[in-house]
Coordinates of C-alpha atoms in Angstrom, one line a residue:
X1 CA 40.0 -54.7 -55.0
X2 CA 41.4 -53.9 -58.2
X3 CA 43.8 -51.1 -56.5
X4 CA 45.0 -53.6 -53.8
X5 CA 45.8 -55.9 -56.4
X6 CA 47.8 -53.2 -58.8
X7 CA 49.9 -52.2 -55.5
X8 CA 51.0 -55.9 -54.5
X9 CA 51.9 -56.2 -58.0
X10 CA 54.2 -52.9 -57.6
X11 CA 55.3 -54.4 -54.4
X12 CA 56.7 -57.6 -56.4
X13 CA 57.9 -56.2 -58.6
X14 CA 60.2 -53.4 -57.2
X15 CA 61.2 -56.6 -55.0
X16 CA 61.9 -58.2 -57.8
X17 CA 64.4 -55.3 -59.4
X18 CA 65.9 -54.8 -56.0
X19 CA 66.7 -58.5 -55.9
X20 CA 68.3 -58.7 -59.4
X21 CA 70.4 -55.3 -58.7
X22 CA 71.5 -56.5 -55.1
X23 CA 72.1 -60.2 -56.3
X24 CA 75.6 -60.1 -56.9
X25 CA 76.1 -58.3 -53.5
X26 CA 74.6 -61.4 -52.2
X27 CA 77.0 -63.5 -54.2
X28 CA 80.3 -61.8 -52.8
X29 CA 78.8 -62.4 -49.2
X30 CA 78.4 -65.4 -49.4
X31 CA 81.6 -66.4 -51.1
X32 CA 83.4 -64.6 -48.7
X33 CA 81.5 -66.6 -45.7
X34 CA 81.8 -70.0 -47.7
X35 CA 85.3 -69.5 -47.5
X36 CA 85.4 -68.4 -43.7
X37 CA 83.5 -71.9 -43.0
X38 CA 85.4 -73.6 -45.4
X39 CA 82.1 -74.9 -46.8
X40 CA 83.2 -76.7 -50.2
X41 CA 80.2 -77.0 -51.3
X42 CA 79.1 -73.9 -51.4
X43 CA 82.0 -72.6 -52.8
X44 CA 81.2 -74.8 -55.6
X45 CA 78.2 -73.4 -56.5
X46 CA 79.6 -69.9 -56.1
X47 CA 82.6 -70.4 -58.0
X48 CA 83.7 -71.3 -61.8
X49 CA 87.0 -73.2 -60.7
X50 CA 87.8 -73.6 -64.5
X51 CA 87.6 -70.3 -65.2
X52 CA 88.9 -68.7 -62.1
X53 CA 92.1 -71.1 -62.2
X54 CA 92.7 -70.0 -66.1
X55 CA 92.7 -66.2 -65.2
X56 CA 95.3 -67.0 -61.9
X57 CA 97.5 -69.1 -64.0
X58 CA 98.2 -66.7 -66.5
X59 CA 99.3 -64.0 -63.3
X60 CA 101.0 -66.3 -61.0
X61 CA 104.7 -67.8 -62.4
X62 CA 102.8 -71.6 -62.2
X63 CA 106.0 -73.7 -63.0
X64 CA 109.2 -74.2 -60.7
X65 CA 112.6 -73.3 -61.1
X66 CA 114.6 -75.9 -63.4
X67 CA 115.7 -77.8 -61.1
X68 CA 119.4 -79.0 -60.5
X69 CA 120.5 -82.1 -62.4
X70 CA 119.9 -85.5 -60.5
X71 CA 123.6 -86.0 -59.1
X72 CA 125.8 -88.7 -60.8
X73 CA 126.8 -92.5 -59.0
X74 CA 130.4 -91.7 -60.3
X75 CA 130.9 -88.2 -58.8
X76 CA 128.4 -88.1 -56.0
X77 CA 127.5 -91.6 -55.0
X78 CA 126.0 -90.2 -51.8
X79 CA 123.9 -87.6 -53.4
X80 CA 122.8 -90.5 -56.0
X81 CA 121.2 -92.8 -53.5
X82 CA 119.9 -90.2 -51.0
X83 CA 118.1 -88.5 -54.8
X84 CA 116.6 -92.2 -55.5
X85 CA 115.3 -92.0 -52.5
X86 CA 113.4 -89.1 -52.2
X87 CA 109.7 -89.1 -52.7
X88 CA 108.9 -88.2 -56.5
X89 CA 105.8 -86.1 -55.0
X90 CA 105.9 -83.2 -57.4
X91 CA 104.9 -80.1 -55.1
X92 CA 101.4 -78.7 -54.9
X93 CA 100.4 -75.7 -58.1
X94 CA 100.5 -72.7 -56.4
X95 CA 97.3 -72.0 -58.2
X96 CA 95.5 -74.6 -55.7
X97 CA 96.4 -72.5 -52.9
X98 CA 94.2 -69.1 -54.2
X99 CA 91.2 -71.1 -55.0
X100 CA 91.3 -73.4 -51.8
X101 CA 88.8 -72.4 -49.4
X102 CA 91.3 -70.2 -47.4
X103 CA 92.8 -68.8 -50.3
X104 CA 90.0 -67.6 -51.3
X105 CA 89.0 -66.0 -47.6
X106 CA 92.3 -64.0 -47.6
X107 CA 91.9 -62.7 -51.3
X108 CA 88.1 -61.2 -50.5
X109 CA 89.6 -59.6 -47.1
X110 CA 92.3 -58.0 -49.3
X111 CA 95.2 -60.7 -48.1
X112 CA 97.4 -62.7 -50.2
X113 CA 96.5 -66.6 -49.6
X114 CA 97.9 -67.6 -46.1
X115 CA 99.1 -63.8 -44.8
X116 CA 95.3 -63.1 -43.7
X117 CA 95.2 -62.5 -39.4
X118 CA 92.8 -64.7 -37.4
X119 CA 89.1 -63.3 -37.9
X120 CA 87.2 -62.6 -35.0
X121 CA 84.4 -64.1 -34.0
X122 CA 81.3 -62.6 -34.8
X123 CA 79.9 -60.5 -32.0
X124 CA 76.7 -62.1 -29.8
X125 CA 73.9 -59.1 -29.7
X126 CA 72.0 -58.3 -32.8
X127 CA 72.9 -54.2 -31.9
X128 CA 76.6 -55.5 -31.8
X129 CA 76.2 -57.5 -35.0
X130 CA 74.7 -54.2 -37.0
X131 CA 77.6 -52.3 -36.0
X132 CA 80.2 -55.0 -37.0
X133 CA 78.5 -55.2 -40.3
X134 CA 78.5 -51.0 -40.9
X135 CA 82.1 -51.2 -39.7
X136 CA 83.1 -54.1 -41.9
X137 CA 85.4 -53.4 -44.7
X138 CA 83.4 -53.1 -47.8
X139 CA 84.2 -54.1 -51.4
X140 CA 84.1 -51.0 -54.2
X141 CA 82.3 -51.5 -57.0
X142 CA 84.4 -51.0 -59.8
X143 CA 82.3 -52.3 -62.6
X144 CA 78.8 -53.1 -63.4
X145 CA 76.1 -54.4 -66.1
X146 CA 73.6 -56.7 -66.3
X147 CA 75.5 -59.9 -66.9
X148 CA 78.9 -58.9 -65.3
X149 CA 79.8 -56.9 -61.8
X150 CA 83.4 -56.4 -60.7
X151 CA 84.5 -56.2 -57.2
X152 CA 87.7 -54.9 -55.8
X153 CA 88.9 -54.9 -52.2
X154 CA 92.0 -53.3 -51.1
X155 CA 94.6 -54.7 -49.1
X156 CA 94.5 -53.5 -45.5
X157 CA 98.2 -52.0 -44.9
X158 CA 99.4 -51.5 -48.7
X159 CA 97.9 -48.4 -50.2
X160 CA 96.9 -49.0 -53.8
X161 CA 97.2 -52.7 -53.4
X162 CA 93.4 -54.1 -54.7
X163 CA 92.0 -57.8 -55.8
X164 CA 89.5 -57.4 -58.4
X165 CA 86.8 -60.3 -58.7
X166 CA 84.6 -60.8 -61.5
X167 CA 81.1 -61.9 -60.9
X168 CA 79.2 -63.3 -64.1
X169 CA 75.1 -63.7 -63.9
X170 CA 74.2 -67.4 -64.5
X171 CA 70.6 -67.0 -64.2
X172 CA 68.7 -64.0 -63.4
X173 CA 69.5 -63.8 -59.5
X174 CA 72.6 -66.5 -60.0
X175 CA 76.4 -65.0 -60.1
X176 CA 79.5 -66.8 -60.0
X177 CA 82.8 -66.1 -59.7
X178 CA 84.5 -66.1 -62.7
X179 CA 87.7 -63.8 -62.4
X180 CA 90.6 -63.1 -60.0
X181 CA 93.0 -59.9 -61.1
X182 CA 95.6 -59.9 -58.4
X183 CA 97.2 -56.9 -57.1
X184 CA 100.7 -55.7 -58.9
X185 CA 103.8 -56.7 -56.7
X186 CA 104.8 -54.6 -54.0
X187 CA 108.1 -52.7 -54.1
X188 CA 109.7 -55.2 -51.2
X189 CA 107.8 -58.0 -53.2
X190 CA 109.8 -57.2 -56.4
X191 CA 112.8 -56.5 -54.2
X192 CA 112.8 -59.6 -53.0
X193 CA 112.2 -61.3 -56.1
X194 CA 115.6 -60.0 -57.6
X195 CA 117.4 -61.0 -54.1
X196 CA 116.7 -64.8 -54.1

């Protein structure tokens, strides 16, 4: 009785260690299918918006372009009336658009936010699903310790290109996303920065 006892014990407890070591595996999955569903709500247990939004503003150029001054009623009384009348709508952060639910799907396929193709659906058989899910893009890990575990996915045409995500333990099988580091600009990316 005694030995039965000793080897469930083992049993748990290997579980147990295989759990914590595979949680933040868990995490990425399901951020990245949260995001496929566009479930909000589970995004929002999965992800530290605050943080998240702090590390992409200080990579993404947040604020617009000065813009022109408003026209004047004595030079351009045309231009005057049609500026009063233009919605004062200021336009969306671009920030808002990585951590939307979408965003976020593109980013853990490799994709900046809105460039990602159509995913297909998933396949019917459970032999067909195995395969799909050996065959699926994996993330590398780049980075891990007991508290912190670092994704990165590369893009799937631009060699070199990788998003990095920063998982942070909350509780001892909780992780949350706490870090995007975006990939460095292409060379047409920086190209066409110049251009325009």
């Amino acid at each position: 009785m005694g030995r039965r006892i000793f080897n469930l014990i083992l049993v748990l407890l290997l579980v147990a260690v295989a759990a914590f070591f595979a949680a933040p595996w868990f995490a990425f999955r399901a951020l990245r299918a949260d995001a496929r569903d566009g479930d909000v709500q589970g995004l929002a247990e999965l992800v530290d918006y605050n943080s998240v939004r702090g590390s992409l503003k200080a990579q993404i150029a947040d604020t617009p372009p000065p813009a022109a001054p408003a026209p004047s009623l004595w030079t351009d009384p045309l231009g005057a009336i049609r500026h009063a009348m233009e919605p004062l709508r200021p336009p969306p952060p671009a920030v808002d658009t990585y951590v939307s639910a979408q965003g976020l799907h593109d980013l853990t396929r490799g994709y900046a936010p809105g460039e990602g193709p159509p995913e297909a659906p998933p396949p019917e058989g459970f032999l067909d699903q195995a395969k799909a899910a050996i065959d699926a893009r994996w993330p590398r890990t780049q980075f891990w310790d007991p508290n912190r575990m670092r994704f990165a996915v590369k893009h799937p045409k631009e060699e070199g290109q990788e998003t990095v995500f920063t998982f942070q333990r909350k509780d001892w099988f909780e992780w949350k996303l706490v870090d995007i580091k975006l990939p460095s600009k292409t060379k047409a990316q920086a190209e066409a920065e110049k251009g325009s």
